[in-house]
Amino acid sequence: MYLVLGLFNILFAWLGLICFFTPLLISMVKGNKAYCNKYCGRGQLFELLGNRLKLSRKKDIPGFIKSRWFRYGFLAFFMVMFGNMLFSTYMVFSGANGLKETVKLLWTFNLPWHFAYNGTAPEPWMAQFAFGFYSVMLTSTVLGMITMILYKPRSWCVYCPMGTMTQGICQLKNK
């Protein structure tokens, strides 16, 4: 639903913050990964597409993807990309850059997304954040779809940055 709403109005991308903060809060308060295991919309989507619609080969994910260095390395990379998105938002906020009405897929390919924005944000930086956050969410969904098709349906969950962060929080909380 989130990705579809972003096709019509990019400002819906702000709703993605719910998917960002909720797992962190649940892991901090309850000390578990209930969000990942039960409520994650992306995980449910991959489960549906992979199992019910049989779009997954259901192969084991390679061991290196399960490794700690890959998961934390991918988290670090994702956080750098997230920081870059925040910096772009700041540059628009400060007036140093203008609004870029594009979505970046896989941090590389600029997709023109001007059709999903009609100038309704109170401030241009709010729209820039939406374009950036939608880019992050779309990229992670595409990566998850690729691993869902190649491996088991919820293979993305093995190296999902949010899952890695919530697991780290749970480990710290339960010490």
XYZ file of N, CA and C in Angstrom:
525
model
N 0.827 -1.182 0.000
C 0.000 0.000 0.000
C 0.881 1.260 0.000
N 1.947 1.207 0.789
C 2.860 2.350 0.909
C 3.447 2.733 -0.450
N 3.952 1.750 -1.161
C 4.575 2.021 -2.460
C 3.555 2.521 -3.477
N 2.338 2.036 -3.415
C 1.290 2.487 -4.329
C 0.903 3.934 -4.024
N 0.756 4.277 -2.760
C 0.415 5.654 -2.392
C 1.475 6.638 -2.882
N 2.741 6.233 -2.825
C 3.833 7.084 -3.282
C 3.819 7.352 -4.779
N 3.104 6.537 -5.521
C 2.934 6.782 -6.951
C 1.992 7.962 -7.205
N 1.048 8.157 -6.290
C 0.052 9.205 -6.462
C 0.450 10.523 -5.806
N 1.079 10.417 -4.655
C 1.563 11.618 -3.978
C 2.773 11.225 -3.126
N 3.911 11.781 -3.473
C 5.166 11.404 -2.815
C 5.156 11.726 -1.327
N 4.321 12.651 -0.908
C 4.289 13.019 0.511
C 3.814 11.868 1.403
N 3.159 10.876 0.809
C 2.797 9.683 1.577
C 4.044 8.938 2.065
N 5.190 9.245 1.490
C 6.431 8.586 1.905
C 6.720 8.831 3.386
N 6.229 9.931 3.912
C 6.425 10.209 5.341
C 5.835 9.106 6.219
N 4.822 8.391 5.732
C 4.232 7.285 6.497
C 5.249 6.173 6.747
N 6.273 6.110 5.908
C 7.310 5.101 6.078
C 8.049 5.227 7.403
N 7.985 6.394 8.013
C 8.634 6.565 9.315
C 8.010 5.659 10.374
N 6.747 5.302 10.166
C 6.098 4.349 11.079
C 6.852 3.021 11.028
N 7.209 2.597 9.814
C 7.945 1.332 9.638
C 9.386 1.455 10.117
N 9.836 2.666 10.323
C 11.202 2.909 10.778
C 11.262 2.943 12.306
N 10.343 3.666 12.923
C 10.410 3.838 14.372
C 9.721 2.730 15.166
N 8.645 2.149 14.635
C 7.906 1.133 15.380
C 8.759 -0.073 15.754
N 9.528 -0.668 14.826
C 10.344 -1.819 15.241
C 11.387 -1.445 16.285
N 11.940 -0.242 16.171
C 12.934 0.192 17.151
C 12.291 0.347 18.529
N 11.115 0.954 18.584
C 10.422 1.140 19.859
C 10.020 -0.194 20.486
N 9.486 -1.107 19.669
C 9.090 -2.420 20.195
C 10.297 -3.150 20.760
N 11.412 -3.116 20.051
C 12.601 -3.824 20.549
C 13.141 -3.162 21.815
N 13.035 -1.829 21.917
C 13.511 -1.147 23.126
C 12.608 -1.424 24.321
N 11.299 -1.427 24.093
C 10.348 -1.607 25.191
C 10.200 -3.068 25.584
N 9.986 -3.926 24.606
C 9.706 -5.336 24.893
C 10.932 -6.234 24.843
N 11.992 -5.769 24.184
C 13.202 -6.578 24.095
C 13.084 -7.745 23.143
N 12.165 -7.626 22.158
C 12.027 -8.702 21.181
C 11.823 -8.134 19.779
N 11.766 -9.028 18.813
C 11.608 -8.636 17.411
C 10.191 -8.938 16.922
N 9.208 -8.625 17.758
C 7.812 -8.899 17.410
C 7.410 -8.195 16.122
N 7.896 -6.984 15.918
C 7.537 -6.262 14.699
C 7.997 -7.045 13.478
N 9.252 -7.452 13.488
C 9.806 -8.196 12.343
C 9.056 -9.507 12.123
N 8.772 -10.207 13.201
C 8.180 -11.537 13.093
C 6.693 -11.532 12.762
N 5.964 -10.481 13.180
C 4.510 -10.495 13.018
C 3.945 -9.359 12.183
N 4.513 -8.170 12.288
C 3.839 -6.988 11.751
C 4.480 -6.362 10.522
N 5.677 -6.721 10.185
C 6.374 -6.074 9.074
C 5.634 -6.307 7.760
N 5.199 -5.226 7.145
C 4.463 -5.322 5.889
C 5.290 -5.895 4.752
N 6.570 -5.547 4.712
C 7.439 -6.055 3.660
C 7.614 -7.566 3.824
N 7.841 -8.022 5.038
C 7.978 -9.456 5.289
C 6.706 -10.208 4.912
N 5.553 -9.622 5.230
C 4.275 -10.241 4.878
C 4.090 -10.287 3.354
N 4.511 -9.207 2.673
C 4.427 -9.175 1.211
C 5.282 -10.280 0.597
N 6.508 -10.427 1.086
C 7.397 -11.455 0.548
C 6.868 -12.851 0.844
N 6.280 -13.014 2.009
C 5.672 -14.296 2.371
C 4.536 -14.625 1.390
N 3.702 -13.653 1.126
C 2.578 -13.840 0.207
C 3.057 -14.152 -1.211
N 3.964 -13.337 -1.721
C 4.451 -13.527 -3.088
C 5.262 -14.814 -3.231
N 6.075 -15.097 -2.234
C 6.951 -16.264 -2.317
C 6.262 -17.577 -2.093
N 5.381 -17.633 -1.090
C 4.730 -18.898 -0.757
C 3.402 -19.092 -1.470
N 2.497 -18.152 -1.310
C 1.168 -18.329 -1.919
C 1.201 -18.243 -3.436
N 1.913 -17.255 -3.953
C 1.978 -17.099 -5.408
C 3.145 -17.867 -6.023
N 3.911 -18.527 -5.167
C 5.003 -19.411 -5.586
C 6.040 -18.717 -6.479
N 6.395 -17.470 -6.117
C 7.396 -16.723 -6.876
C 8.812 -16.934 -6.336
N 8.944 -17.753 -5.319
C 10.253 -18.008 -4.717
C 10.754 -19.392 -5.117
N 12.072 -19.471 -5.326
C 12.686 -20.781 -5.602
C 12.839 -21.591 -4.322
N 12.710 -20.930 -3.173
C 12.779 -21.566 -1.845
C 14.121 -22.247 -1.586
N 15.176 -21.651 -2.084
C 16.534 -22.147 -1.848
C 17.092 -21.467 -0.604
N 18.044 -22.131 0.024
C 18.706 -21.518 1.179
C 19.519 -20.312 0.726
N 19.513 -19.296 1.559
C 20.297 -18.098 1.275
C 21.774 -18.424 1.519
N 22.684 -17.890 0.728
C 24.110 -18.190 0.929
C 24.575 -17.798 2.343
N 25.486 -18.575 2.857
C 25.987 -18.366 4.214
C 26.596 -16.996 4.450
N 27.266 -16.432 3.445
C 27.919 -15.145 3.677
C 26.895 -14.038 3.951
N 25.673 -14.159 3.401
C 24.642 -13.147 3.653
C 24.156 -13.225 5.094
N 24.199 -14.417 5.672
C 23.796 -14.593 7.069
C 24.881 -14.135 8.041
N 26.084 -13.969 7.541
C 27.206 -13.662 8.431
C 27.070 -12.290 9.072
N 27.658 -12.188 10.224
C 27.612 -10.942 10.986
C 28.264 -9.799 10.212
N 29.411 -10.033 9.578
C 30.102 -8.962 8.866
C 29.265 -8.435 7.708
N 28.530 -9.327 7.017
C 27.692 -8.855 5.910
C 26.513 -8.045 6.438
N 25.835 -8.568 7.464
C 24.662 -7.871 7.997
C 25.032 -6.493 8.541
N 26.104 -6.419 9.317
C 26.500 -5.120 9.882
C 27.134 -4.222 8.812
N 27.797 -4.820 7.855
C 28.331 -4.043 6.739
C 27.208 -3.443 5.906
N 26.172 -4.248 5.656
C 25.034 -3.750 4.897
C 24.293 -2.676 5.693
N 24.164 -2.873 6.995
C 23.552 -1.847 7.849
C 24.345 -0.545 7.765
N 25.664 -0.629 7.843
C 26.507 0.571 7.770
C 26.334 1.256 6.413
N 26.339 0.480 5.346
C 26.142 1.036 4.016
C 24.777 1.712 3.915
N 23.757 1.047 4.406
C 22.405 1.594 4.361
C 22.324 2.888 5.170
N 22.989 2.919 6.312
C 22.967 4.127 7.146
C 23.700 5.277 6.453
N 24.766 4.990 5.740
C 25.456 6.031 4.969
C 24.523 6.576 3.892
N 23.814 5.693 3.218
C 22.865 6.133 2.196
C 21.719 6.929 2.821
N 21.270 6.510 4.005
C 20.227 7.246 4.716
C 20.751 8.625 5.132
N 21.988 8.669 5.605
C 22.611 9.945 5.956
C 22.733 10.858 4.740
N 23.067 10.294 3.598
C 23.146 11.061 2.360
C 21.779 11.649 2.002
N 20.732 10.871 2.214
C 19.374 11.352 1.975
C 19.042 12.515 2.913
N 19.419 12.380 4.177
C 19.181 13.456 5.137
C 19.982 14.709 4.772
N 21.205 14.509 4.287
C 22.031 15.650 3.878
C 21.400 16.369 2.682
N 20.890 15.615 1.728
C 20.199 16.217 0.581
C 18.987 17.019 1.045
N 18.274 16.479 2.020
C 17.124 17.193 2.583
C 17.584 18.481 3.252
N 18.672 18.406 4.003
C 19.208 19.595 4.653
C 19.626 20.655 3.630
N 20.237 20.217 2.536
C 20.676 21.165 1.510
C 19.483 21.907 0.899
N 18.374 21.237 0.734
C 17.170 21.904 0.242
C 16.621 22.826 1.338
N 16.631 22.348 2.572
C 16.159 23.152 3.713
C 16.955 24.459 3.831
N 18.257 24.369 3.656
C 19.115 25.551 3.806
C 19.098 26.460 2.578
N 18.500 25.997 1.495
C 18.437 26.792 0.279
C 19.638 26.630 -0.633
N 20.577 25.770 -0.256
C 21.779 25.555 -1.071
C 21.464 24.760 -2.341
N 20.448 23.896 -2.287
C 20.030 23.105 -3.444
C 18.534 23.265 -3.643
N 18.104 23.044 -4.862
C 16.674 23.032 -5.154
C 16.115 21.631 -5.020
N 14.820 21.545 -4.996
C 14.121 20.275 -4.893
C 14.398 19.418 -6.130
N 14.757 18.155 -5.886
C 14.960 17.192 -6.980
C 13.801 16.211 -6.939
N 12.951 16.279 -7.929
C 11.760 15.440 -7.975
C 12.071 14.103 -8.627
N 13.012 13.374 -8.025
C 13.395 12.061 -8.532
C 13.458 11.069 -7.384
N 13.275 9.833 -7.738
C 13.463 8.724 -6.815
C 14.695 7.997 -7.305
N 15.609 7.718 -6.388
C 16.831 6.988 -6.756
C 16.648 5.517 -6.427
N 16.682 4.708 -7.447
C 16.549 3.268 -7.265
C 17.934 2.657 -7.164
N 18.126 1.838 -6.153
C 19.409 1.183 -5.894
C 20.540 2.210 -5.769
N 20.236 3.363 -5.237
C 21.186 4.444 -4.957
C 21.919 4.931 -6.200
N 21.445 4.549 -7.378
C 22.168 4.836 -8.612
C 21.288 5.439 -9.697
N 20.133 4.867 -9.913
C 19.304 5.219 -11.053
C 18.247 6.240 -10.660
N 18.308 7.419 -11.279
C 17.306 8.448 -11.035
C 16.051 8.158 -11.855
N 14.954 7.953 -11.152
C 13.676 7.744 -11.818
C 12.885 9.049 -11.711
N 12.457 9.608 -12.817
C 11.665 10.840 -12.734
C 10.355 10.556 -12.002
N 10.085 11.297 -10.980
C 8.910 11.038 -10.145
C 8.082 12.306 -9.978
N 8.308 13.279 -10.861
C 7.622 14.563 -10.756
C 6.101 14.430 -10.805
N 5.600 13.371 -11.428
C 4.155 13.153 -11.533
C 3.498 12.947 -10.166
N 4.296 12.560 -9.168
C 3.746 12.249 -7.851
C 3.842 13.432 -6.886
N 4.192 14.594 -7.414
C 4.288 15.770 -6.543
C 3.728 16.978 -7.270
N 2.793 17.640 -6.633
C 2.171 18.811 -7.254
C 2.407 20.094 -6.451
N 3.483 20.124 -5.683
C 3.828 21.338 -4.946
C 3.015 21.569 -3.693
N 2.458 20.518 -3.121
C 1.569 20.680 -1.968
C 2.275 20.674 -0.618
N 3.562 20.396 -0.572
C 4.277 20.399 0.708
C 4.423 21.837 1.198
N 4.257 22.052 2.508
C 4.433 23.406 3.033
C 5.836 23.968 2.754
N 6.826 23.091 2.727
C 8.214 23.492 2.478
C 8.855 22.503 1.507
N 9.734 22.982 0.617
C 10.389 22.068 -0.336
C 11.193 20.956 0.336
N 11.801 21.217 1.491
C 12.593 20.187 2.150
C 11.729 18.998 2.555
N 10.461 19.256 2.865
C 9.553 18.161 3.230
C 9.339 17.222 2.043
N 9.218 17.793 0.867
C 9.090 16.981 -0.338
C 10.399 16.262 -0.638
N 11.541 16.950 -0.428
C 12.836 16.309 -0.678
C 13.026 15.107 0.228
N 12.651 15.241 1.503
C 12.729 14.109 2.418
C 11.855 12.964 1.908
N 10.652 13.296 1.446
C 9.734 12.268 0.946
C 10.323 11.530 -0.252
N 10.908 12.274 -1.189
C 11.539 11.625 -2.349
C 12.681 10.718 -1.886
N 13.480 11.192 -0.956
C 14.603 10.399 -0.455
C 14.162 9.174 0.311
N 13.177 9.342 1.188
C 12.725 8.214 2.002
C 12.025 7.172 1.130
N 11.257 7.626 0.163
C 10.618 6.704 -0.769
C 11.681 5.923 -1.539
N 12.768 6.603 -1.894
C 13.882 5.934 -2.585
C 14.439 4.799 -1.741
N 14.637 5.062 -0.452
C 15.160 4.045 0.465
C 14.192 2.867 0.554
N 12.918 3.172 0.711
C 11.925 2.111 0.858
C 11.762 1.301 -0.440
N 11.767 1.978 -1.582
C 11.649 1.282 -2.861
C 12.878 0.409 -3.117
N 14.055 0.946 -2.846
C 15.292 0.184 -3.046
C 15.313 -1.059 -2.166
N 14.948 -0.914 -0.899
C 14.962 -2.083 -0.017
C 13.919 -3.108 -0.445
N 12.801 -2.652 -0.976
C 11.785 -3.587 -1.465
C 12.287 -4.335 -2.703
N 12.949 -3.632 -3.602
C 13.497 -4.285 -4.803
C 14.560 -5.312 -4.405
N 15.449 -4.947 -3.496
C 16.457 -5.903 -3.032
C 15.794 -7.118 -2.391
N 14.769 -6.873 -1.602
C 14.037 -7.965 -0.969
C 13.338 -8.860 -1.979
N 12.794 -8.249 -3.034
C 12.124 -9.031 -4.083
C 13.128 -9.934 -4.799
N 14.296 -9.390 -5.065
C 15.327 -10.186 -5.744
C 15.717 -11.378 -4.889
N 15.976 -11.143 -3.607
C 16.359 -12.271 -2.748
C 15.186 -13.208 -2.503
N 13.951 -12.681 -2.503
C 12.781 -13.536 -2.350
C 12.661 -14.492 -3.535
N 12.906 -13.978 -4.732
C 12.809 -14.813 -5.937
C 13.939 -15.850 -5.971
N 15.160 -15.419 -5.671
C 16.317 -16.311 -5.752
C 16.374 -17.332 -4.619
N 15.912 -16.929 -3.439
C 16.052 -17.777 -2.254
C 14.682 -17.962 -1.596
N 14.660 -18.089 -0.295
C 13.401 -18.261 0.430
C 12.651 -16.935 0.509
N 11.319 -16.998 0.681
C 10.513 -15.783 0.639
C 10.978 -14.647 1.560
N 11.360 -14.944 2.774
C 11.745 -13.879 3.702
C 13.267 -13.764 3.835
N 13.985 -14.038 2.779
C 15.445 -13.932 2.801
C 15.902 -12.509 3.094
N 15.142 -11.512 2.653
C 15.479 -10.119 2.957
C 15.599 -9.914 4.464
N 14.763 -10.587 5.220
C 14.738 -10.414 6.672
C 16.081 -10.778 7.309
N 16.856 -11.626 6.652
C 18.158 -12.041 7.178
C 19.119 -10.867 7.257
N 19.071 -9.970 6.261
C 20.022 -8.856 6.234
C 19.345 -7.480 6.245
N 18.069 -7.444 6.550
C 17.331 -6.183 6.640
C 17.988 -5.267 7.682
N 18.275 -4.024 7.320
C 18.914 -3.115 8.276
C 18.090 -2.900 9.545
N 16.769 -2.824 9.406
C 15.929 -2.640 10.593
C 15.999 -3.880 11.479
N 15.988 -5.054 10.858
C 16.099 -6.290 11.631
C 17.434 -6.392 12.339
N 18.495 -5.960 11.676
C 19.822 -5.977 12.290
C 19.866 -5.016 13.474
N 19.282 -3.823 13.303
C 19.257 -2.858 14.421
C 18.415 -3.371 15.579
N 17.225 -3.911 15.281
C 16.379 -4.388 16.378
C 17.021 -5.587 17.080
N 17.711 -6.426 16.342
C 18.403 -7.553 16.969
C 19.487 -7.045 17.913
N 20.234 -6.036 17.478
C 21.257 -5.449 18.341
C 20.656 -4.825 19.591
N 19.539 -4.141 19.436
C 18.859 -3.538 20.593
C 18.402 -4.622 21.552
N 17.817 -5.688 21.015
C 17.358 -6.794 21.855
C 18.511 -7.439 22.611
N 19.638 -7.624 21.940
C 20.794 -8.223 22.605
C 21.284 -7.340 23.740
N 21.336 -6.034 23.513
C 21.756 -5.114 24.567
C 20.748 -5.089 25.716
N 19.480 -5.064 25.385
C 18.428 -4.988 26.418
C 18.387 -6.259 27.258
N 18.641 -7.396 26.648
C 18.513 -8.671 27.360
C 19.803 -9.118 28.046
N 20.834 -8.258 28.047
C 22.090 -8.607 28.752
C 21.929 -8.426 30.240
